[in-house]
Short mmCIF file of C-alpha atoms in Angstrom, two decimals:
data_model
loop_
_atom_site.label_atom_id
_atom_site.label_comp_id
_atom_site.label_asym_id
_atom_site.label_seq_id
_atom_site.Cartn_x
_atom_site.Cartn_y
_atom_site.Cartn_z
CA UNK A 1482 -6.96 -7.63 28.33
CA UNK A 1483 -7.70 -4.33 26.40
CA UNK A 1484 -7.18 -6.13 22.51
CA UNK A 1485 -3.94 -4.73 20.12
CA UNK A 1486 -5.55 -2.19 18.16
CA UNK A 1487 -2.15 -1.45 16.05
CA UNK A 1488 -2.84 -3.30 13.15
CA UNK A 1489 -6.01 -1.61 12.62
CA UNK A 1490 -4.31 1.94 13.04
CA UNK A 1491 -2.11 1.07 10.46
CA UNK A 1492 -4.22 0.25 8.10
CA UNK A 1493 -5.75 4.09 8.98
CA UNK A 1494 -2.73 5.17 7.89
CA UNK A 1495 -2.45 3.17 4.48
CA UNK A 1496 -5.28 4.82 3.78
CA UNK A 1497 -4.73 8.38 4.42
CA UNK A 1498 -1.23 6.98 2.04
CA UNK A 1499 -2.93 6.20 -0.48
CA UNK A 1500 -5.44 8.32 -1.00
CA UNK A 1501 -2.63 11.43 -0.40
CA UNK A 1502 -0.68 9.38 -3.16
CA UNK A 1503 -2.78 9.32 -6.01
CA UNK A 1504 -4.07 13.13 -5.00
CA UNK A 1505 -0.46 14.10 -5.75
CA UNK A 1506 -0.40 11.86 -8.38
CA UNK A 1507 -1.41 15.06 -11.12
CA UNK A 1508 1.33 17.45 -9.50
CA UNK A 1509 2.93 16.21 -13.40
CA UNK A 1510 -0.23 17.73 -14.93
CA UNK A 1511 0.46 20.40 -12.75
CA UNK A 1512 2.59 22.29 -15.77
CA UNK A 1513 5.74 23.97 -15.03
CA UNK A 1514 7.94 23.52 -12.25
CA UNK A 1515 6.04 25.77 -10.18
CA UNK A 1516 5.16 25.81 -6.21
CA UNK A 1517 2.49 24.01 -7.02
CA UNK A 1518 3.77 21.18 -8.98
CA UNK A 1519 7.22 20.67 -6.28
CA UNK A 1520 4.98 21.37 -3.18
CA UNK A 1521 2.42 18.47 -5.12
CA UNK A 1522 5.58 15.95 -6.02
CA UNK A 1523 6.78 16.23 -2.29
CA UNK A 1524 3.66 14.87 -1.06
CA UNK A 1525 4.29 12.24 -3.53
CA UNK A 1526 7.48 11.34 -2.30
CA UNK A 1527 6.47 10.84 1.45
CA UNK A 1528 2.83 8.99 0.49
CA UNK A 1529 4.47 7.19 -1.37
CA UNK A 1530 5.13 4.85 2.05
CA UNK A 1531 1.40 3.49 1.86
CA UNK A 1532 2.03 0.62 -0.52
CA UNK A 1533 5.27 -0.76 1.36
CA UNK A 1534 3.30 -0.33 4.78
CA UNK A 1535 0.29 -2.12 3.46
CA UNK A 1536 3.02 -5.37 1.99
CA UNK A 1537 4.31 -4.77 6.26
CA UNK A 1538 1.51 -5.55 7.58
CA UNK A 1539 0.44 -8.51 5.10
CA UNK A 1540 3.95 -10.02 6.36
CA UNK A 1541 2.88 -9.64 9.82
CA UNK A 1542 -1.17 -10.50 9.12
CA UNK A 1543 0.15 -13.80 7.49
CA UNK A 1544 3.07 -14.47 9.84
CA UNK A 1545 0.76 -14.05 12.75
CA UNK A 1546 -2.13 -16.28 10.83
CA UNK A 1547 -0.16 -19.15 8.85
CA UNK A 1548 3.11 -19.27 10.98
CA UNK A 1549 3.31 -22.57 10.56
CA UNK A 1550 2.31 -22.99 7.16
CA UNK A 1551 5.38 -25.15 6.11
CA UNK A 1552 3.31 -26.68 3.14
CA UNK A 1553 0.57 -25.55 0.73
CA UNK A 1554 -3.00 -27.35 1.58
CA UNK A 1555 -6.45 -26.24 0.76
CA UNK A 1556 -7.51 -23.96 3.47
CA UNK A 1557 -4.10 -22.00 3.05
CA UNK A 1558 -5.20 -21.68 -0.62
CA UNK A 1559 -9.18 -20.90 0.86
CA UNK A 1560 -8.41 -17.84 2.96
CA UNK A 1561 -6.38 -16.39 0.03
CA UNK A 1562 -9.64 -17.13 -2.74
CA UNK A 1563 -11.80 -15.42 0.19
CA UNK A 1564 -9.82 -12.59 1.86
CA UNK A 1565 -7.74 -11.83 -2.13
CA UNK A 1566 -9.13 -13.03 -5.02
CA UNK A 1567 -13.06 -12.63 -4.70
CA UNK A 1568 -12.88 -8.78 -3.97
CA UNK A 1569 -10.09 -9.10 -6.41
CA UNK A 1570 -11.97 -9.91 -9.61
CA UNK A 1571 -15.30 -8.13 -8.48
CA UNK A 1572 -13.31 -4.59 -8.30
CA UNK A 1573 -11.24 -5.76 -11.60
CA UNK A 1574 -14.77 -6.24 -13.18
CA UNK A 1575 -16.03 -2.81 -11.95
CA UNK A 1576 -13.26 -1.72 -13.36
CA UNK A 1577 -13.09 -3.03 -17.08
CA UNK A 1578 -16.75 -1.81 -17.12
CA UNK A 1579 -16.37 1.81 -16.51
CA UNK A 1580 -13.68 2.45 -18.83
CA UNK A 1581 -16.80 0.30 -21.13
CA UNK A 1582 -19.78 2.93 -20.04
CA UNK A 1583 -17.10 6.00 -19.36
CA UNK A 1584 -14.49 5.77 -21.98
CA UNK A 1585 -16.22 3.60 -24.35
CA UNK A 1586 -13.31 1.52 -24.86
CA UNK A 1587 -13.89 -1.56 -26.37
CA UNK A 1588 -12.25 -5.52 -25.00
CA UNK A 1589 -11.71 -8.46 -26.82
CA UNK A 1590 -12.48 -11.57 -24.51
CA UNK A 1591 -8.83 -12.44 -24.38
CA UNK A 1592 -8.09 -8.85 -23.35
CA UNK A 1593 -10.54 -8.85 -21.04
CA UNK A 1594 -8.59 -12.10 -19.55
CA UNK A 1595 -5.69 -10.64 -19.39
CA UNK A 1596 -6.57 -6.86 -17.83
CA UNK A 1597 -7.57 -9.90 -15.18
CA UNK A 1598 -4.83 -12.33 -14.75
CA UNK A 1599 -2.09 -9.56 -14.55
CA UNK A 1600 -3.42 -6.85 -13.09
CA UNK A 1601 -4.09 -4.14 -15.55
CA UNK A 1602 -7.93 -3.50 -15.20
CA UNK A 1603 -6.91 -0.79 -13.27
CA UNK A 1604 -4.09 1.14 -11.87
CA UNK A 1605 -3.74 -0.14 -8.33
CA UNK A 1606 -5.30 -3.15 -8.93
CA UNK A 1607 -1.42 -4.19 -10.12
CA UNK A 1608 -0.26 -4.62 -6.61
CA UNK A 1609 -2.43 -7.45 -6.24
CA UNK A 1610 0.10 -9.39 -8.46
CA UNK A 1611 2.39 -8.84 -5.71
CA UNK A 1612 -0.63 -9.77 -2.89
CA UNK A 1613 -1.07 -12.55 -4.74
CA UNK A 1614 2.84 -13.78 -5.23
CA UNK A 1615 3.03 -13.85 -1.11
CA UNK A 1616 0.58 -16.10 -1.17
CA UNK A 1617 1.94 -18.57 -3.71
CA UNK A 1618 5.25 -18.44 -1.99
CA UNK A 1619 4.31 -18.02 1.39
CA UNK A 1620 4.69 -21.66 2.83
CA UNK A 1621 8.56 -21.44 1.29
CA UNK A 1622 9.13 -18.28 2.57
CA UNK A 1623 8.48 -18.97 5.88
CA UNK A 1624 10.07 -22.45 5.63
CA UNK A 1625 13.05 -19.91 4.78
CA UNK A 1626 12.77 -17.06 7.61
CA UNK A 1627 12.01 -19.20 10.64
CA UNK A 1628 15.54 -21.14 9.66
CA UNK A 1629 17.65 -17.73 9.40
CA UNK A 1630 15.87 -17.06 12.27
CA UNK A 1631 16.09 -19.40 14.78
CA UNK A 1632 19.88 -19.99 13.55
CA UNK A 1633 20.45 -16.47 14.59
CA UNK A 1634 21.27 -15.80 10.68
CA UNK A 1635 18.10 -13.09 10.28
CA UNK A 1636 21.09 -10.00 9.07
CA UNK A 1637 22.21 -12.18 5.76
CA UNK A 1638 18.01 -13.02 5.41
CA UNK A 1639 17.34 -8.86 5.74
CA UNK A 1640 20.49 -8.53 3.08
CA UNK A 1641 19.29 -11.09 0.38
CA UNK A 1642 16.54 -9.86 0.40
CA UNK A 1643 17.51 -6.10 0.02
CA UNK A 1644 19.14 -7.19 -2.60
CA UNK A 1645 16.13 -9.34 -4.66
CA UNK A 1646 14.20 -5.61 -4.45
CA UNK A 1647 16.71 -3.72 -5.32
CA UNK A 1648 17.17 -5.66 -8.59
CA UNK A 1649 14.29 -6.44 -9.44
CA UNK A 1650 13.66 -2.71 -9.47
CA UNK A 1651 16.46 -2.26 -11.41
CA UNK A 1652 16.03 -4.88 -13.99
CA UNK A 1653 12.39 -3.34 -14.51
CA UNK A 1654 13.03 0.23 -15.19
CA UNK A 1655 15.36 -1.28 -18.11
CA UNK A 1656 13.45 -1.32 -21.37
CA UNK A 1657 13.78 -4.70 -22.50
CA UNK A 1658 12.22 -6.16 -26.19
CA UNK A 1659 11.70 -9.88 -25.06
CA UNK A 1660 8.83 -10.64 -23.99
CA UNK A 1661 9.22 -13.24 -21.67
CA UNK A 1662 11.23 -11.34 -19.70
CA UNK A 1663 8.76 -8.67 -18.65
CA UNK A 1664 6.27 -11.63 -17.95
CA UNK A 1665 8.89 -12.90 -15.93
CA UNK A 1666 9.26 -9.42 -13.73
CA UNK A 1667 5.72 -9.43 -13.83
CA UNK A 1668 4.62 -12.84 -12.36
CA UNK A 1669 7.57 -12.05 -9.97
CA UNK A 1670 6.37 -8.23 -8.55
CA UNK A 1671 6.22 -8.86 -4.98
CA UNK A 1672 10.16 -8.85 -5.08
CA UNK A 1673 9.29 -5.44 -5.25
CA UNK A 1674 8.51 -5.24 -1.52
CA UNK A 1675 10.49 -8.13 -0.28
CA UNK A 1676 12.28 -6.14 2.88
CA UNK A 1677 8.56 -4.48 3.50
CA UNK A 1678 6.93 -7.97 3.76
CA UNK A 1679 9.90 -9.90 5.41
CA UNK A 1680 9.85 -7.02 7.75
CA UNK A 1681 6.46 -6.95 8.82
CA UNK A 1682 7.12 -11.15 9.49
CA UNK A 1683 10.18 -9.81 11.73
CA UNK A 1684 8.13 -7.62 14.04
CA UNK A 1685 5.28 -10.10 14.44
CA UNK A 1686 8.17 -11.94 16.36
CA UNK A 1687 10.02 -9.26 17.90
CA UNK A 1688 7.42 -6.87 18.78
CA UNK A 1689 8.21 -5.62 21.87
CA UNK A 1690 11.86 -5.30 20.99
CA UNK A 1691 11.47 -3.81 17.82
CA UNK A 1692 9.05 -1.10 19.59
CA UNK A 1693 11.58 -1.31 22.47
CA UNK A 1694 14.71 -0.48 19.68
CA UNK A 1695 12.01 2.59 18.08
CA UNK A 1696 12.05 4.59 21.20
CA UNK A 1697 15.38 4.37 21.77
CA UNK A 1698 16.36 5.66 18.52
CA UNK A 1699 13.99 8.32 17.41
CA UNK A 1700 16.26 11.21 17.50
CA UNK A 1701 18.20 8.97 15.30
CA UNK A 1702 15.68 7.73 12.48
CA UNK A 1703 14.00 11.59 12.31
CA UNK A 1704 17.96 12.17 11.21
CA UNK A 1705 18.03 9.68 8.91
CA UNK A 1706 14.64 11.03 7.73
CA UNK A 1707 15.97 14.99 7.69
CA UNK A 1708 18.80 12.67 5.00
CA UNK A 1709 16.45 11.12 3.15
CA UNK A 1710 13.93 12.94 1.54
CA UNK A 1711 15.79 15.47 -0.30
CA UNK A 1712 18.17 13.24 -2.42
CA UNK A 1713 14.84 11.58 -2.54
CA UNK A 1714 13.37 14.24 -3.81
CA UNK A 1715 16.68 15.02 -6.13
CA UNK A 1716 16.23 11.72 -8.17
CA UNK A 1717 11.87 12.95 -8.93
CA UNK A 1718 13.07 16.24 -9.86
CA UNK A 1719 15.37 14.05 -12.05
CA UNK A 1720 12.59 11.96 -12.93
CA UNK A 1721 10.30 14.64 -13.97
CA UNK A 1722 11.52 17.21 -14.85
CA UNK A 1723 15.86 17.95 -15.36
CA UNK A 1724 15.60 14.52 -17.39
CA UNK A 1725 20.11 14.95 -17.57
CA UNK A 1726 21.58 11.92 -15.18
CA UNK A 1727 19.07 8.65 -16.07
CA UNK A 1728 21.52 7.32 -13.22
CA UNK A 1729 20.21 8.96 -10.30
CA UNK A 1730 17.18 7.21 -11.03
CA UNK A 1731 18.91 3.91 -10.00
CA UNK A 1732 20.78 5.62 -7.24
CA UNK A 1733 16.78 6.25 -6.39
CA UNK A 1734 16.10 2.50 -5.28
CA UNK A 1735 18.11 1.54 -1.95
CA UNK A 1736 17.51 5.35 -0.90
CA UNK A 1737 13.34 4.81 -1.41
CA UNK A 1738 14.07 1.53 0.64
CA UNK A 1739 15.63 2.65 3.44
CA UNK A 1740 13.10 5.83 3.15
CA UNK A 1741 10.01 4.16 3.70
CA UNK A 1742 11.58 0.91 6.66
CA UNK A 1743 11.86 3.93 8.56
CA UNK A 1744 8.96 5.64 7.83
CA UNK A 1745 7.38 2.06 8.75
CA UNK A 1746 9.20 1.82 11.74
CA UNK A 1747 7.90 5.15 12.88
CA UNK A 1748 4.83 4.71 12.25
CA UNK A 1749 4.19 1.01 13.82
CA UNK A 1750 5.84 2.99 16.91
CA UNK A 1751 3.51 5.69 17.13
CA UNK A 1752 0.49 3.14 15.85
CA UNK A 1753 1.12 1.94 19.39
CA UNK A 1754 1.47 5.10 21.54
CA UNK A 1755 -2.12 5.95 19.68
CA UNK A 1756 -3.70 2.69 21.03
CA UNK A 1757 -2.69 3.46 24.26
CA UNK A 1758 -5.18 6.14 24.58
CA UNK A 1759 -8.55 7.27 24.13
CA UNK A 1760 -8.94 10.97 21.41
CA UNK A 1761 -10.53 11.22 18.83
CA UNK A 1762 -7.38 10.94 16.40
CA UNK A 1763 -7.66 6.53 17.44
CA UNK A 1764 -11.21 6.48 17.09
CA UNK A 1765 -10.45 8.15 13.55
CA UNK A 1766 -8.06 6.11 12.14
CA UNK A 1767 -9.37 2.96 13.79
CA UNK A 1768 -12.90 4.42 11.54
CA UNK A 1769 -10.45 4.37 8.61
CA UNK A 1770 -8.42 0.75 8.98
CA UNK A 1771 -11.45 -1.43 9.46
CA UNK A 1772 -12.39 -0.42 5.74
CA UNK A 1773 -8.71 -0.38 4.62
CA UNK A 1774 -9.39 -3.20 1.70
CA UNK A 1775 -12.71 -1.70 0.02
CA UNK A 1776 -11.04 1.96 -0.25
CA UNK A 1777 -8.25 0.70 -1.65
CA UNK A 1778 -10.38 -1.29 -4.24
CA UNK A 1779 -12.53 1.71 -5.11
CA UNK A 1780 -11.20 4.63 -4.10
CA UNK A 1781 -9.54 4.84 -8.30
CA UNK A 1782 -13.70 5.24 -9.01
CA UNK A 1783 -14.15 8.17 -7.11
CA UNK A 1784 -10.48 9.66 -8.14
CA UNK A 1785 -11.63 9.28 -11.85
CA UNK A 1786 -15.00 10.40 -11.73
CA UNK A 1787 -14.23 13.63 -9.98
CA UNK A 1788 -11.04 14.66 -12.00
CA UNK A 1789 -12.78 13.64 -15.51
CA UNK A 1790 -15.83 14.95 -14.59
CA UNK A 1791 -16.34 16.92 -11.25
CA UNK A 1792 -13.74 19.18 -10.68
CA UNK A 1793 -13.03 20.13 -14.47
CA UNK A 1794 -17.01 21.01 -14.53
CA UNK A 1795 -15.92 23.67 -11.68
CA UNK A 1796 -13.74 24.42 -13.76
CA UNK A 1797 -10.50 23.68 -10.52
CA UNK A 1798 -7.35 21.74 -12.62
CA UNK A 1799 -4.61 20.16 -11.64
CA UNK A 1800 -2.04 23.78 -11.89
CA UNK A 1801 -4.38 25.48 -8.72
CA UNK A 1802 -4.10 25.08 -5.50
CA UNK A 1803 -7.43 23.74 -4.50
CA UNK A 1804 -7.03 21.36 -6.39
CA UNK A 1805 -5.81 18.89 -4.43
CA UNK A 1806 -7.16 18.72 -0.81
CA UNK A 1807 -10.22 19.11 -2.67
CA UNK A 1808 -9.94 16.12 -4.43
CA UNK A 1809 -8.56 14.08 -1.55
CA UNK A 1810 -11.30 15.27 0.90
CA UNK A 1811 -13.91 14.00 -2.44
CA UNK A 1812 -12.33 10.93 -2.83
CA UNK A 1813 -11.84 9.62 1.14
CA UNK A 1814 -15.53 10.29 1.97
CA UNK A 1815 -17.46 9.15 -1.06
CA UNK A 1816 -14.70 5.95 -0.42
CA UNK A 1817 -16.09 6.51 3.35
CA UNK A 1818 -19.68 6.29 1.85
CA UNK A 1819 -19.52 3.51 -0.37
CA UNK A 1820 -18.06 0.84 2.13
CA UNK A 1821 -20.88 1.57 4.71
CA UNK A 1822 -23.02 0.84 2.34
CA UNK A 1823 -21.30 -2.11 1.27
CA UNK A 1824 -20.25 -3.22 4.71
CA UNK A 1825 -23.68 -3.67 5.52
CA UNK A 1826 -24.58 -6.35 2.52
CA UNK A 1827 -24.78 -10.36 2.48
CA UNK A 1828 -21.55 -11.79 1.85
CA UNK A 1829 -19.60 -8.70 1.97
CA UNK A 1830 -16.44 -10.23 3.18
CA UNK A 1831 -15.81 -10.89 -0.76
CA UNK A 1832 -16.21 -7.74 -1.63
CA UNK A 1833 -14.63 -5.22 1.08
CA UNK A 1834 -12.80 -8.32 2.69
CA UNK A 1835 -13.45 -8.09 7.31
CA UNK A 1836 -14.49 -5.07 8.80
CA UNK A 1837 -15.58 -5.43 12.38
CA UNK A 1838 -19.28 -4.53 13.16
CA UNK A 1839 -18.18 -2.77 16.92
CA UNK A 1840 -16.29 0.19 14.30
CA UNK A 1841 -19.37 0.84 11.88
CA UNK A 1842 -21.44 3.91 11.97
CA UNK A 1843 -24.19 2.56 13.91
CA UNK A 1844 -27.86 4.63 14.25
CA UNK A 1845 -29.44 5.27 17.55
CA UNK A 1846 -32.27 7.55 18.66
CA UNK A 1847 -32.35 9.35 15.42
CA UNK A 1848 -28.52 10.26 15.74
CA UNK A 1849 -25.26 8.58 13.30
CA UNK A 1850 -22.54 7.56 16.47
CA UNK A 1851 -19.21 6.42 14.98
CA UNK A 1852 -17.92 4.02 17.41
#
C-alpha cells in the first residue's frame, strides 16, 4: 500500500503560507492606503492560515504518535526534547547572537534567560510557547477528547474549545497593568490555537469521514470563504487604517477562527487529492514539507538580511510592488539552500527536526536531481 504523503504536503503549504505571511508583513510600511499596501494586506489575511494549519498538523501527529499518552512519562518528554526544545534553544541562541552582531543589541544574562523562556528572541519563536504548552497539557487534553469522542460529545468539546480560544484572544487584546495576568496569558498561549489543534486530533480519528464531508460540501465552503474574507479584511482595515470602531478588532476573532478552519479543511482535502497524482506540484510541496520545521525556524534570519541590507542596497522598498515577490523568492531559496546543508550534518535532527532522506536533493552523474 502506498504511503500517505498528505501531512508532508500540508506542511509544504505551511512553508508557503509562513513565508508569504512574513513577506506581506511589511504592508503597513508601504505608507498610505494605496493599492500596493492594500493588496499586500489581503495577502497577509489569506496567508495567516499557516500557523493554524501548523497547529492542526501538530494535533494530527500528536494523536497519531501518542493517542494513549494519558499519563506523563520519560519517553513522552524525550520526544519533546528532541523534536521541539533542542531546535528551539539553538535557534533562539542564533537570533540573540544575530541581534548582538548586526544591531549591537547588548543582553544581560537575565534578559537572555527571559528571552529563552518566553520565546522572545525572535518574533516567530513565540509560537513555540503554544507548541510546548500543548506538550505539557496533551495527556490531560487527550483524556478529555477521548471521553467526549467515545460519549458522542465532540460537538460540546469543540464549542468549549472555541469559547476558550476566543476568550484568550479577547483578553490578550486588552491592555492589563497587572504583570501576572500578562504572564498568565503568555503561559496559556496554546489556548489561542486550541480549536485548530483539536481539529487535527479529530482529523486523525475521522479522516475518511472528514474528507467525504468536505468533498460533499466544497461549494458551500467556497461560499463561506467569499463571505468571510471580505469581513476579515474590513477588520484589518479598521486595525491598520481607520482606527475608528475598536469593537471590530474583537468581532474579528471569531471570524478569523471560522475563516482559517475552513481553509484548513479545504487544504486537507486538496492535499489528499494532490497525493493521488504524480505531478511536479506534488514533488515541489513534498520537498518543501520535508524541510518545513527548519524553514520555519530560519526564514526570519533571511528576512532580516534581505530587508535590512540586500533590498535597501538595491533601492527596493515596501512601497514598491517588486519588493514583495522578490522578498518571497529570496527567503524561500535561501531557506531551502540552508536546509540542504544542515540536513547533511551529523545529528541534524537536533537542529531542524527529522527529514526524509528520499526527498533530499541528490547528485548523480554530475547532475542535481530532486526526489
